[in-house]
CSV table of C-alpha atoms in Angstrom, one decimal:
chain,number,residue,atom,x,y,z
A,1,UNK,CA,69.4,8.8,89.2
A,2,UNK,CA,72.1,9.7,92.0
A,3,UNK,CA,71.2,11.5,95.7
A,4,UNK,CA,72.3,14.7,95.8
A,5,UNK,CA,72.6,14.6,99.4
A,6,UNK,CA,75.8,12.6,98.9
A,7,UNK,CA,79.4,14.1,99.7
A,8,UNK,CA,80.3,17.4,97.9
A,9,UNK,CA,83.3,17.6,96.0
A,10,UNK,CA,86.8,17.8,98.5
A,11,UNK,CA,89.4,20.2,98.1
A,12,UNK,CA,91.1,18.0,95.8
A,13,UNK,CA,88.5,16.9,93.6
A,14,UNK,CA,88.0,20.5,92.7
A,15,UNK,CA,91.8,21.6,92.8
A,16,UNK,CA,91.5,18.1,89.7
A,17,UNK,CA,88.9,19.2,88.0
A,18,UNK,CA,89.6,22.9,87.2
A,19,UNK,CA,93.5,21.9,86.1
A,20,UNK,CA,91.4,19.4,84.2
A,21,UNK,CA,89.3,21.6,82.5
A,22,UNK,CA,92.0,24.4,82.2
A,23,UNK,CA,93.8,21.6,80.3
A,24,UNK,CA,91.5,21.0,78.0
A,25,UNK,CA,90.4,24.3,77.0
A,26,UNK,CA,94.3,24.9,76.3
A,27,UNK,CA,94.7,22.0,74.5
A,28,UNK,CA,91.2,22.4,72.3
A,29,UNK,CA,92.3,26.1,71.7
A,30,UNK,CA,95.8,24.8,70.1
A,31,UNK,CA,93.4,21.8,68.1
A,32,UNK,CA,91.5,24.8,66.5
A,33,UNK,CA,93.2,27.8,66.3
A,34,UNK,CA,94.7,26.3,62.9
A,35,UNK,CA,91.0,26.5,61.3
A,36,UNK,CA,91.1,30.4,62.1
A,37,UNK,CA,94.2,31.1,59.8
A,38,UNK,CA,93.5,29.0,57.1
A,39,UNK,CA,93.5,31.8,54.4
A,40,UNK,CA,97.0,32.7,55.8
A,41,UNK,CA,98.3,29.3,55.8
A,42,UNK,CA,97.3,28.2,52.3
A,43,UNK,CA,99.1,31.4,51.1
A,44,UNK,CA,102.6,31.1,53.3
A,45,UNK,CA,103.0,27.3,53.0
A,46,UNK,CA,102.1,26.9,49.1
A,47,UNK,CA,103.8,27.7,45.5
A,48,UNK,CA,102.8,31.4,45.4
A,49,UNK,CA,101.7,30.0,41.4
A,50,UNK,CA,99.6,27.5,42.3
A,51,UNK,CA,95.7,28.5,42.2
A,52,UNK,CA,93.7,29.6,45.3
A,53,UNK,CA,91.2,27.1,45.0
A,54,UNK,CA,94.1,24.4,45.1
A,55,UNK,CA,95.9,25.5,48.0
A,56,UNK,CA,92.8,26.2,50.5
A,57,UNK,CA,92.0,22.3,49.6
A,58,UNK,CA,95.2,21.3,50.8
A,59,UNK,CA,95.4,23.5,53.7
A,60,UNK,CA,91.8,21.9,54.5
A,61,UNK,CA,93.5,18.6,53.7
A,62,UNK,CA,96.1,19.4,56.4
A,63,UNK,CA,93.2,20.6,58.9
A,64,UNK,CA,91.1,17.2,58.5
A,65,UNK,CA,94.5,15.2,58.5
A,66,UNK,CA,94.0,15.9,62.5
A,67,UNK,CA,90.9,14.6,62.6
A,68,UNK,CA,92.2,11.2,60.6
A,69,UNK,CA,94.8,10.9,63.1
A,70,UNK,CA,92.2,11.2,66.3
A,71,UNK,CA,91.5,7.1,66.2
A,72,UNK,CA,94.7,6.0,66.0
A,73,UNK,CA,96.0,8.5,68.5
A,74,UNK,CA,93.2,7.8,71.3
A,75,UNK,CA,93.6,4.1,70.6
A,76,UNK,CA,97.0,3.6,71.7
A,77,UNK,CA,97.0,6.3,74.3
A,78,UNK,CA,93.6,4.6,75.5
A,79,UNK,CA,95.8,1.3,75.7
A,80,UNK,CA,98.7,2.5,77.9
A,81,UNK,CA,96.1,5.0,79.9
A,82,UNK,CA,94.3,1.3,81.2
A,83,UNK,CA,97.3,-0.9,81.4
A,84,UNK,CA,99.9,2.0,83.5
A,85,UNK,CA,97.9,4.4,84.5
A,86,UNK,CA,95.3,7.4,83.3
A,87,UNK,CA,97.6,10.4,84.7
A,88,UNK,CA,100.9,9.6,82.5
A,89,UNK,CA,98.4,9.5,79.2
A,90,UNK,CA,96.7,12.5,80.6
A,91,UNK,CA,100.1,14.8,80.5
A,92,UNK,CA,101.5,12.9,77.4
A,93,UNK,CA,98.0,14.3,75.5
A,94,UNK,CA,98.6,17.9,76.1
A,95,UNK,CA,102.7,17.8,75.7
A,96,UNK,CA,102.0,16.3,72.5
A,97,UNK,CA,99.7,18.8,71.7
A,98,UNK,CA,101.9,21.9,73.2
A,99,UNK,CA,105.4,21.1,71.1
A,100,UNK,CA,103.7,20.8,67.6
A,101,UNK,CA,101.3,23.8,68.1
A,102,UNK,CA,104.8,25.5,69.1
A,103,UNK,CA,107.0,24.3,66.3
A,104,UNK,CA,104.0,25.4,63.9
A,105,UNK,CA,104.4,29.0,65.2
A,106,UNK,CA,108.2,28.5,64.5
A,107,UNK,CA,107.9,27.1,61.3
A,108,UNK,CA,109.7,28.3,57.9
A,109,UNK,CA,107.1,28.9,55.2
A,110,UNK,CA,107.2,27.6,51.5
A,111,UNK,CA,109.2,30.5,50.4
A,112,UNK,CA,112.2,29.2,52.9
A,113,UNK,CA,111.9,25.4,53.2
A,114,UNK,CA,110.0,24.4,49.8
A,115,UNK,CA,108.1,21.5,49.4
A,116,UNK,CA,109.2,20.5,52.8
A,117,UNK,CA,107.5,23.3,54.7
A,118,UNK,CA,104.0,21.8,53.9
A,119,UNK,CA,105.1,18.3,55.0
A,120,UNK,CA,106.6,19.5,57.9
A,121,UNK,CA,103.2,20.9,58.2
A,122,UNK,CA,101.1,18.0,57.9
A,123,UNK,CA,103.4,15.9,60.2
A,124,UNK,CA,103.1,18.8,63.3
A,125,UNK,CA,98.9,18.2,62.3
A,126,UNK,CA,98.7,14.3,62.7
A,127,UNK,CA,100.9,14.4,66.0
A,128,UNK,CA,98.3,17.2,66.9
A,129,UNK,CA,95.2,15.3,66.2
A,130,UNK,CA,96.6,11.9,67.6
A,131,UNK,CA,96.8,14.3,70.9
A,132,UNK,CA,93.0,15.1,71.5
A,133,UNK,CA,92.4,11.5,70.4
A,134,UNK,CA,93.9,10.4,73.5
A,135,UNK,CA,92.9,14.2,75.6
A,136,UNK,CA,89.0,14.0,75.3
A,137,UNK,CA,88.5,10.3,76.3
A,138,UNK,CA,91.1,10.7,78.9
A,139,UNK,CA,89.9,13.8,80.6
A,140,UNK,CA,86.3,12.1,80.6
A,141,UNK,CA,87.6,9.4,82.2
A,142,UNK,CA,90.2,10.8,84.6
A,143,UNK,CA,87.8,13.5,86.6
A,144,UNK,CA,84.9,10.7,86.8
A,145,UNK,CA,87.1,8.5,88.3
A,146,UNK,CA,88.4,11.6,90.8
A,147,UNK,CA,84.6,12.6,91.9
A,148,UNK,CA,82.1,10.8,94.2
A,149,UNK,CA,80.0,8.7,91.7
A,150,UNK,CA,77.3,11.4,92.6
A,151,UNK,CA,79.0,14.1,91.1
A,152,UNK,CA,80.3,12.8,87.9
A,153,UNK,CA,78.1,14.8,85.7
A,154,UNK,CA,78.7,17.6,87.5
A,155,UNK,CA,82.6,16.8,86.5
A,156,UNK,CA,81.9,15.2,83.0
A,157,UNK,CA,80.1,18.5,82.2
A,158,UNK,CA,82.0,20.9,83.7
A,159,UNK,CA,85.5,19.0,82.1
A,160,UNK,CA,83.5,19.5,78.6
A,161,UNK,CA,83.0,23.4,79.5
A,162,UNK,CA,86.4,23.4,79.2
A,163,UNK,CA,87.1,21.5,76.7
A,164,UNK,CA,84.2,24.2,74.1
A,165,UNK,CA,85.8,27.0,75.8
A,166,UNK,CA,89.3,26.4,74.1
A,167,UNK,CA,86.7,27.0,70.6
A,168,UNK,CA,85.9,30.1,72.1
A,169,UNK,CA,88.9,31.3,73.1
A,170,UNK,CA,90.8,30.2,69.5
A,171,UNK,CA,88.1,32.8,67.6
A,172,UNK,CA,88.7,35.7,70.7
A,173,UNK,CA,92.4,35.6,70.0
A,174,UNK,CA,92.2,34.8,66.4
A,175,UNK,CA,89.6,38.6,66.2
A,176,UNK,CA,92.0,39.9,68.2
A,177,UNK,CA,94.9,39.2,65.7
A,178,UNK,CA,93.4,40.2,62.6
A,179,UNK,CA,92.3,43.5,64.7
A,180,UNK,CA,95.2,44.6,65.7
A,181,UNK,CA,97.5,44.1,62.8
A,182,UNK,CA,96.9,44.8,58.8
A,183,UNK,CA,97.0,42.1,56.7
A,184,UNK,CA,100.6,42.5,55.6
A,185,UNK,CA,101.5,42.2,58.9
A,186,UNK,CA,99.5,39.3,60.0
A,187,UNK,CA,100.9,37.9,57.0
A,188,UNK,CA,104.4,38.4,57.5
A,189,UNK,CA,104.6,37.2,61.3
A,190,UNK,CA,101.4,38.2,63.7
A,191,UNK,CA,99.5,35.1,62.5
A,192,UNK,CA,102.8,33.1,64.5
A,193,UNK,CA,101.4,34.6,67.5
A,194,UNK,CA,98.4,32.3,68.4
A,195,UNK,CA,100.4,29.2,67.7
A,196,UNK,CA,103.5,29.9,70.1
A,197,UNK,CA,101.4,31.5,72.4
A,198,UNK,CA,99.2,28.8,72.8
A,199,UNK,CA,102.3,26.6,72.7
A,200,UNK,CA,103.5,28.0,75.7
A,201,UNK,CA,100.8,27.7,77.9
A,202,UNK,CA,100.2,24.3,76.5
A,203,UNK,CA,103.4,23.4,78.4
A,204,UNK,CA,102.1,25.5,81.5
A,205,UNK,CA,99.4,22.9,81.0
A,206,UNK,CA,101.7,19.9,81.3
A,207,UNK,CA,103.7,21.2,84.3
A,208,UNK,CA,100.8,21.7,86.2
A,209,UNK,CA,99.2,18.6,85.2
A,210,UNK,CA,102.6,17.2,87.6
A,211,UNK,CA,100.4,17.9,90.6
A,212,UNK,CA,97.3,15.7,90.1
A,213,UNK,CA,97.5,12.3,91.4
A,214,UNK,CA,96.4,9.3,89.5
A,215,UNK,CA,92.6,8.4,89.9
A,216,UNK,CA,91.4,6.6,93.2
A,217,UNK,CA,89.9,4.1,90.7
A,218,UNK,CA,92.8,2.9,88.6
A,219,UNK,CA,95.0,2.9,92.2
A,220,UNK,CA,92.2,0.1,93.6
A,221,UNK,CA,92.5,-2.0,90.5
A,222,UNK,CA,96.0,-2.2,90.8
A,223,UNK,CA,96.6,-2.5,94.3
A,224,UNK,CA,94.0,-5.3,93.5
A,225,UNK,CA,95.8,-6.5,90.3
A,226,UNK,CA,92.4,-6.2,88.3
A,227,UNK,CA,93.5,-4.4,85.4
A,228,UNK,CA,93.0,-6.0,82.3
A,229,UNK,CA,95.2,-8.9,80.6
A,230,UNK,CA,96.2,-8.6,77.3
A,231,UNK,CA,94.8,-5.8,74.5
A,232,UNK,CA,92.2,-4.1,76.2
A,233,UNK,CA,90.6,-3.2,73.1
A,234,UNK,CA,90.4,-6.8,72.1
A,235,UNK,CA,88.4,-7.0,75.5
A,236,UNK,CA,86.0,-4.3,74.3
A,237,UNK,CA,85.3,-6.1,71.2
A,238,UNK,CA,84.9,-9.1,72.3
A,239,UNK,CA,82.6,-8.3,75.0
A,240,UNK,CA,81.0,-4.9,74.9
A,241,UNK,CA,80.2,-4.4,71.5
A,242,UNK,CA,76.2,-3.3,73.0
A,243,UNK,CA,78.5,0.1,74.4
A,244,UNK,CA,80.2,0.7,71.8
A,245,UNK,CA,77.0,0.6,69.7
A,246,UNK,CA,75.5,3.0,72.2
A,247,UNK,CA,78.4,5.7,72.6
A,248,UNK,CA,78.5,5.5,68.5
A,249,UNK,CA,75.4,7.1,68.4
A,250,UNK,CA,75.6,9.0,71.4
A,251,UNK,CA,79.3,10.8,70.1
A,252,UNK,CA,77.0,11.6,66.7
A,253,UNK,CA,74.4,14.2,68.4
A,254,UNK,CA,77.3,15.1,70.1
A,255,UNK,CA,79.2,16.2,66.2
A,256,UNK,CA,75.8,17.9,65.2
A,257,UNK,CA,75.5,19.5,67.9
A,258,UNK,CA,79.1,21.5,67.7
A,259,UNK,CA,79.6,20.6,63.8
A,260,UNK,CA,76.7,22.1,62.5
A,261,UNK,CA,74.8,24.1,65.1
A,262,UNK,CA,78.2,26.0,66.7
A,263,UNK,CA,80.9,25.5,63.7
A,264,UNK,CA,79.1,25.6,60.2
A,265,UNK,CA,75.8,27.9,61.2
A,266,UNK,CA,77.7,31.2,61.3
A,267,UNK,CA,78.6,30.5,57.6
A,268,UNK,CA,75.5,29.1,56.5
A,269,UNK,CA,73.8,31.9,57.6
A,270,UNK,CA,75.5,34.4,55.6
A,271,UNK,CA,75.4,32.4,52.8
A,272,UNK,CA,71.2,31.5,52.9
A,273,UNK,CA,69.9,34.5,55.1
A,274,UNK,CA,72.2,37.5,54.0
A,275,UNK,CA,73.3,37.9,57.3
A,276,UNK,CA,76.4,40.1,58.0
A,277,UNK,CA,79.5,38.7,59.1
A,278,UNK,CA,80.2,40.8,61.7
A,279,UNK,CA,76.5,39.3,63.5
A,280,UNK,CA,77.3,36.5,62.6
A,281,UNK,CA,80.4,36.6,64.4
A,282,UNK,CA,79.2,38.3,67.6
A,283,UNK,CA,76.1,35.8,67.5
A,284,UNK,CA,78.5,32.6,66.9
A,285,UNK,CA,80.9,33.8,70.2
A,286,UNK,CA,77.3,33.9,72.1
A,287,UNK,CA,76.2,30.6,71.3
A,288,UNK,CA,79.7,29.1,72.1
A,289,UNK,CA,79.7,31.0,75.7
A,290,UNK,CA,75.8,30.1,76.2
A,291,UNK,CA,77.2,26.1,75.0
A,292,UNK,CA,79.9,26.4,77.8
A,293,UNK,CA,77.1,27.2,80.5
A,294,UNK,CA,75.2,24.7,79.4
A,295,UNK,CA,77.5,21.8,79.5
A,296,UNK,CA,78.0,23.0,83.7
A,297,UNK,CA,73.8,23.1,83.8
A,298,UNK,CA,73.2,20.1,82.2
A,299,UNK,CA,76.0,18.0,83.8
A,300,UNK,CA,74.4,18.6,87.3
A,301,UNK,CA,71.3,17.7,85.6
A,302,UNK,CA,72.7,14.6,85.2
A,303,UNK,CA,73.9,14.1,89.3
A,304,UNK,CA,70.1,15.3,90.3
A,305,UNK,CA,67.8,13.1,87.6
A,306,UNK,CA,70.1,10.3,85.7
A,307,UNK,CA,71.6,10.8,82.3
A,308,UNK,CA,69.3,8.9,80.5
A,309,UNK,CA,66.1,10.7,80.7
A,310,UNK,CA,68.7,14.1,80.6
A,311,UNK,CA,70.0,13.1,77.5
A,312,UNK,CA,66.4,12.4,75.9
A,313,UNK,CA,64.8,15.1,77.2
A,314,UNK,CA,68.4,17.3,75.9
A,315,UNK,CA,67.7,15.6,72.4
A,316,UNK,CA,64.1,16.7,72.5
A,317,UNK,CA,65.2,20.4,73.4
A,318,UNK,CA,68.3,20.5,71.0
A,319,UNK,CA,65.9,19.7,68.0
A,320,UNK,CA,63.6,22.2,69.4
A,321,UNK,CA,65.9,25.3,69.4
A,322,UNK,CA,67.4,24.4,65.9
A,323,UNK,CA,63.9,24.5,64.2
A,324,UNK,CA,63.0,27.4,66.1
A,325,UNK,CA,66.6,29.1,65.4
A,326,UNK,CA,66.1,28.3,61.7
A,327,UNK,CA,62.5,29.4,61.8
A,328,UNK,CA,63.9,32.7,63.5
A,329,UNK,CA,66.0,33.5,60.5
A,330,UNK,CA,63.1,33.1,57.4
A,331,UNK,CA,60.3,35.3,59.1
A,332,UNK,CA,62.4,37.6,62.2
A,333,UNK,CA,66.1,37.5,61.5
A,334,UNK,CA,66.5,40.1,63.8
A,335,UNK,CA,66.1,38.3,66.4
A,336,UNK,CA,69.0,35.7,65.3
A,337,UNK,CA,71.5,36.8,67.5
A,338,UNK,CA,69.3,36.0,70.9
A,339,UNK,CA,68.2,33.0,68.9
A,340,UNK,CA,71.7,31.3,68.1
A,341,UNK,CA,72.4,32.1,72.2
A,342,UNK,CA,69.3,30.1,72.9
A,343,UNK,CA,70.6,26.9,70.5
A,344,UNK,CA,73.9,27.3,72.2
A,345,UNK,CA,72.2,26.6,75.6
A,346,UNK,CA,70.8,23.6,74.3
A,347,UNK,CA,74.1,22.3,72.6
A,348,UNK,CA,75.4,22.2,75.9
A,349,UNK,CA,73.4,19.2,76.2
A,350,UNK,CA,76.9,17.9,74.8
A,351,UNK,CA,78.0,18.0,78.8
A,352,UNK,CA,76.0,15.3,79.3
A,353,UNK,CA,76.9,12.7,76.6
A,354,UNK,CA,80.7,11.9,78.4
A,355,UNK,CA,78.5,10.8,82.0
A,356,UNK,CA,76.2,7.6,79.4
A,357,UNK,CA,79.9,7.1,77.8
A,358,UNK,CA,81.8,6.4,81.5
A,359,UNK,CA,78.9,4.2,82.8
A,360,UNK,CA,78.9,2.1,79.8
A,361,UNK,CA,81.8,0.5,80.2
A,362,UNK,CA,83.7,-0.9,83.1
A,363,UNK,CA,86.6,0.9,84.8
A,364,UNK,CA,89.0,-1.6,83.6
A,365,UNK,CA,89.1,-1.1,79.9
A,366,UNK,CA,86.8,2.1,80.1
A,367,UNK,CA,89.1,4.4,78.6
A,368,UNK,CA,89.8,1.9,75.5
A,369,UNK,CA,85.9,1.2,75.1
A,370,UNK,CA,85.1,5.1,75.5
A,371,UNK,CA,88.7,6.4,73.4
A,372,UNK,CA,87.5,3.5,70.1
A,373,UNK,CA,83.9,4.4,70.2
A,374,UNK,CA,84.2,8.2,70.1
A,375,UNK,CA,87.3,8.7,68.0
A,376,UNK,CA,86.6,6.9,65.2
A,377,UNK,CA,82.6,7.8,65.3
A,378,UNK,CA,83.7,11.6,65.4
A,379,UNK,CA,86.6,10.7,62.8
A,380,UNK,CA,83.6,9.3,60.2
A,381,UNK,CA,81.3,11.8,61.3
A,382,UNK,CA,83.3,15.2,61.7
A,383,UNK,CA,84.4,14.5,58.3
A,384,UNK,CA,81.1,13.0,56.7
A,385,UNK,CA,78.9,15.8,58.5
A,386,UNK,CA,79.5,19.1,56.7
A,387,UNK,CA,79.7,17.1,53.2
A,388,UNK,CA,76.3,15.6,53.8
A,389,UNK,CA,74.9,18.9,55.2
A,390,UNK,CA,76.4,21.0,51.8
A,391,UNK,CA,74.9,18.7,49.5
A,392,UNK,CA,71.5,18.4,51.2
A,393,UNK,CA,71.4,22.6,51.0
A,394,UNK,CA,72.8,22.2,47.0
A,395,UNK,CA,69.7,20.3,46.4
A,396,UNK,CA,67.4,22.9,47.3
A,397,UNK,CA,66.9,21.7,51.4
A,398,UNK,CA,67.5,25.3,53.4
A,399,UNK,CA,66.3,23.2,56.5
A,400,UNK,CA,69.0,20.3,55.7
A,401,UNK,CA,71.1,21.7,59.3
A,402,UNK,CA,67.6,21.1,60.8
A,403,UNK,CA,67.1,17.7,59.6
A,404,UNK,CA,70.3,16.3,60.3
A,405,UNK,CA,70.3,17.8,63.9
A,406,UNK,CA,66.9,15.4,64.0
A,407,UNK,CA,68.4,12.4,62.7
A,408,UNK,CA,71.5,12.8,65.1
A,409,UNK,CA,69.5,13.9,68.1
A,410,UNK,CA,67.3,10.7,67.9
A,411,UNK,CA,70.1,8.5,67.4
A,412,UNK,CA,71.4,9.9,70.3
A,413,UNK,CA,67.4,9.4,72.1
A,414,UNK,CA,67.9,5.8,71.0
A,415,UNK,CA,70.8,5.0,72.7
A,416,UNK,CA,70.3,6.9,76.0
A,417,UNK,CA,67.0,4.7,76.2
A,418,UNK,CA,69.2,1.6,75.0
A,419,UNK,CA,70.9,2.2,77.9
A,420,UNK,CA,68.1,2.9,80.2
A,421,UNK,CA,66.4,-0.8,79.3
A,422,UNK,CA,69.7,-2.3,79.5
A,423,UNK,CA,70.0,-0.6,83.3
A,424,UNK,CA,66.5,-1.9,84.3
A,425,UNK,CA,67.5,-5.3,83.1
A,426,UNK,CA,70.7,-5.5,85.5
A,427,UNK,CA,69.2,-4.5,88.2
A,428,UNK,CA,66.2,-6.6,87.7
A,429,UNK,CA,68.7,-9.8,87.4
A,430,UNK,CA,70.9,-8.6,90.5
C-alpha cells in the first residue's frame, strides 16, 4: 500500500501520460479496426470463386497471424527498450504500427494484384501485431517509470484506459462507416477509410511521441552503468522465473476479461438469448466505455490500498458481475443493457493487472520480464480462449463464459496473493 499524501503528478508527468495514453488508443484502434471489416476483406482480397466459408477462415487466419506475431515482436523490442533506452522502442511501436495500417488502406485488392494481394496482406498483419507486442509492455513500463512510485496505478490504469479506448473507438468509426455509405460503396472504397485514417494519426502519434523524454529510471541506470549485460531475457529466465509465473496468470484474467466478457459476449448473446443486434451493439459500446472508467478507478485504487488485495478483491467482483450479467439474460434480459455496463465496470479491473506486472520485476530487465510473460501468455490464450469457450457452449454449457471467467479470475487471485506472500517475505528478511 502507497501514501497518498505523496507528490501529485508534475506538469510533465501528466503532459507523459496523456500522449501515452493517446498513443495507445491510436495504436489499439489501428490493431483492431481490421476485425470490424472482416466480411469486406475476405470478399476484396480472395478468388471471387472460392467459397465463403473458406475465405472468412483465412481472413481470420490473417487477423490471428497478428496475434502470432505479438511474442516475437515484444521480445525483441523488449530487448533493445532495456539495453538503449524505453523512449526509441516506445516511438518505433506505434510507427510500426501507423505505416502498415496505412499501406492496408492503400492496398490493391485480389482483383488487381492476385495471389499477392493476400500476402501482401498478411505481411502488413505480422509487422502490425509485432508492433503492440512491443506498444503494451512498453507503455506499461515507460509511464510507471515517469510517475512518483505513489502514483503508478493511477498511470498504469489510466495508460490502459487508453489503450480499451482505441476498441471503442475502432467499433464508433467502423458504425459510422457502414452508416453512412451502402454496401456497394463501402465495398468499392469507404471501408479504406478507417485504415488511412487511422494511419495518419498513427504518425501524428509518432511525431508527438518526439517530445517525451526518456524515463528518470532508465537515465539513473545508465548514468550508473546498471543496465543489464548480455540477453536480458536470458536474465529473466534464469532468475525470475517466480514473475513470470505470476504475470502468466495475471495476463490470463486479464484475456477473459476483454476476450470473452467485452469481445465475444455481444455475439454470444444473440446467438443463446435472441438478443437483437442492434442492443447488442449499443450494450457492447457501454460496457467498453464503463471498462475505460474503470481501468482510471481502479488504478487509483491501486495508489490508495496496494494491488494485491485490488486485484483479489477485482477478481472477486469480475466473477460476480459475469454470473449476475449471465443470470440477467435467462430470467430479465431486459435489463441486459444496464447489466453488460455493470460487467464493463468490473473488467476495468484490467487497469490494475500492468501495476503487479511492473513491481515484479526489476527496472533493469523489467520490460523483457513484463514484454515475454504477457505476449506469449495472451498469444496462447487470445487464441486458445474463444476455441475453448465455443466448444464448452457446443456441449450444452450456456454458462461456459461464466466458468471460464472463474477459472481465469482465480488464477489471476492466485498470483496477486503469490505476490503478496512473496512481499511479506522480503520485507520480513530486509
Amino acid at each position: 500500500m502507497t501514501d497518498p499524501t505523496e507528490p501529485a503528478l508534475t506538469r510533465r508527468d501528466t503532459r507523459t501520460l496523456t500522449l501515452a495514453a493517446l498513443g495507445g488508443a491510436l495504436e489499439f484502434y489501428d490493431f483492431i479496426i481490421f476485425v470490424f471489416f472482416t466480411a469486406v476483406i475476405a470478399k476484396l482480397f480472395f478468388p471471387p470463386d472460392m467459397p465463403e466459408w473458406l475465405r472468412q477462415l483465412q481472413t481470420f487466419g490473417i487477423f490471428a497471424a497478428g496475434y502470432l506475431a505479438r511474442p516475437l515482436g515484444g521480445i525483441v523490442m523488449a530487448h533493445f527498450g532495456d539495453r538503449v533506452g524505453r523512449k526509441r522502442m516506445f516511438m518505433l511501436s506505434v510507427l510500426l504500427m501507423a505505416v502498415p495500417t496505412l499501406l492496408m488502406g492503400l492496398l490493391p485488392t485480389y482483383a488487381s494484384l492476385g495471389i499477392a494481394a493476400p500476402i501482401l496482406l498478411l505481411l502488413l498483419r505480422v509487422l502490425q501485431g509485432a508492433a503492440v507486442g512491443g506498444e503494451v509492455p512498453g507503455a506499461w513500463v515507460f509511464v510507471s517509470e515517469h510517475v512518483p512510485p505513489s502514483r503508478s496505478g493511477f498511470a498504469c490504469g489510466t495508460l490502459t484506459s487508453g489503450l480499451t479506448f482505441g476498441i471503442l473507438l475502432g467499433s464508433l468509426v467502423a458504425s459510422w462507416i457502414n452508416s453512412s455509405w451502402t454496401a456497394d460503396e463501402v465495398l468499392a472504397w469507404a471501408w479504406r477509410l478507417p485504415f488511412v485514417l487511422g494511419g495518419l494519426f498513427g504518425l501524428l502519434a509518432v511525431w508527438l511521441r518526439r517530445y517525451l523524454e526518456e524515463t528518470p529510471v532508465f537515465e539513473e541506470m545508465r548514468r550508473r552503468r546498471e543496465l543489464v549485460r548480455g540477453l536480458p531475457l536470458k536474465v529473466v529466465l534464469q532468475g525470475h522465473g517466480g514473475a513470470v509465473i505470476r504475470s502468466m496468470l495475471i495476463t490470463w484474467m486479464l484475456t477473459a476479461g476483454i476476450v470473452v466478457v467485452i469481445l465475444m459476449t455481444p455475439t454470444l448473446v444473440q446467438s443463446l438469448f435472441a438478443i437483437p443486434p442492434a442492443t447488442a451493439a449499443t450494450a457492447s459500446s457501454l460496457a467498453t466505455f464503463a471498462l475505460c472508467v474503470g481501468c482510471v478507478l481502479f488504478g487509483i485504487a491501486v495508489d490508495r490500498f496496494g494491488v494485491e488485495r485490488v486485484l483479489v478483491i477485482g477478481a472477486v467482483g469480475l466473477v460476480a458481475a459475469t454470473a449476475g450479467l449471465y443470470r440477467t439474460l435467462s430470467v430479465a434480459p431486459e435489463y441486459f443493457t444496464a447489466a453488460y455496463t455493470l460487467t464493463g465496470l468490473f473488467v476495468g479491473v484490467t487497469g490494475a493487472i500492468p501495476s503487479l506486472m511492473v513491481r515484479a520485476f526489476p527496472p533493469a530487465i523489467r520490460f523483457s520480464g513484463i514484454s515475454f510473460a504477457y505476449n506469449v501468455a495472451y498469444a496462447i490464450l487470445g487464441g486458445l480462449t474463444p476455441l475453448v469457450v465455443s466448444l464448452w457452449i457446443r456441449a450444452g454449457e450456456p454458462n461456459a463464459p461464466v466458468y471460464y471467467v472463474g477459472l481465469a479470475c482465480l488464477a489471476g487471485a492466485s498470483a496477486a496473493i503469490w505476490a503478496a506472500a512473496k512481499s511479506r517475505t522480503s520485507a520480513m528478511v530486509n
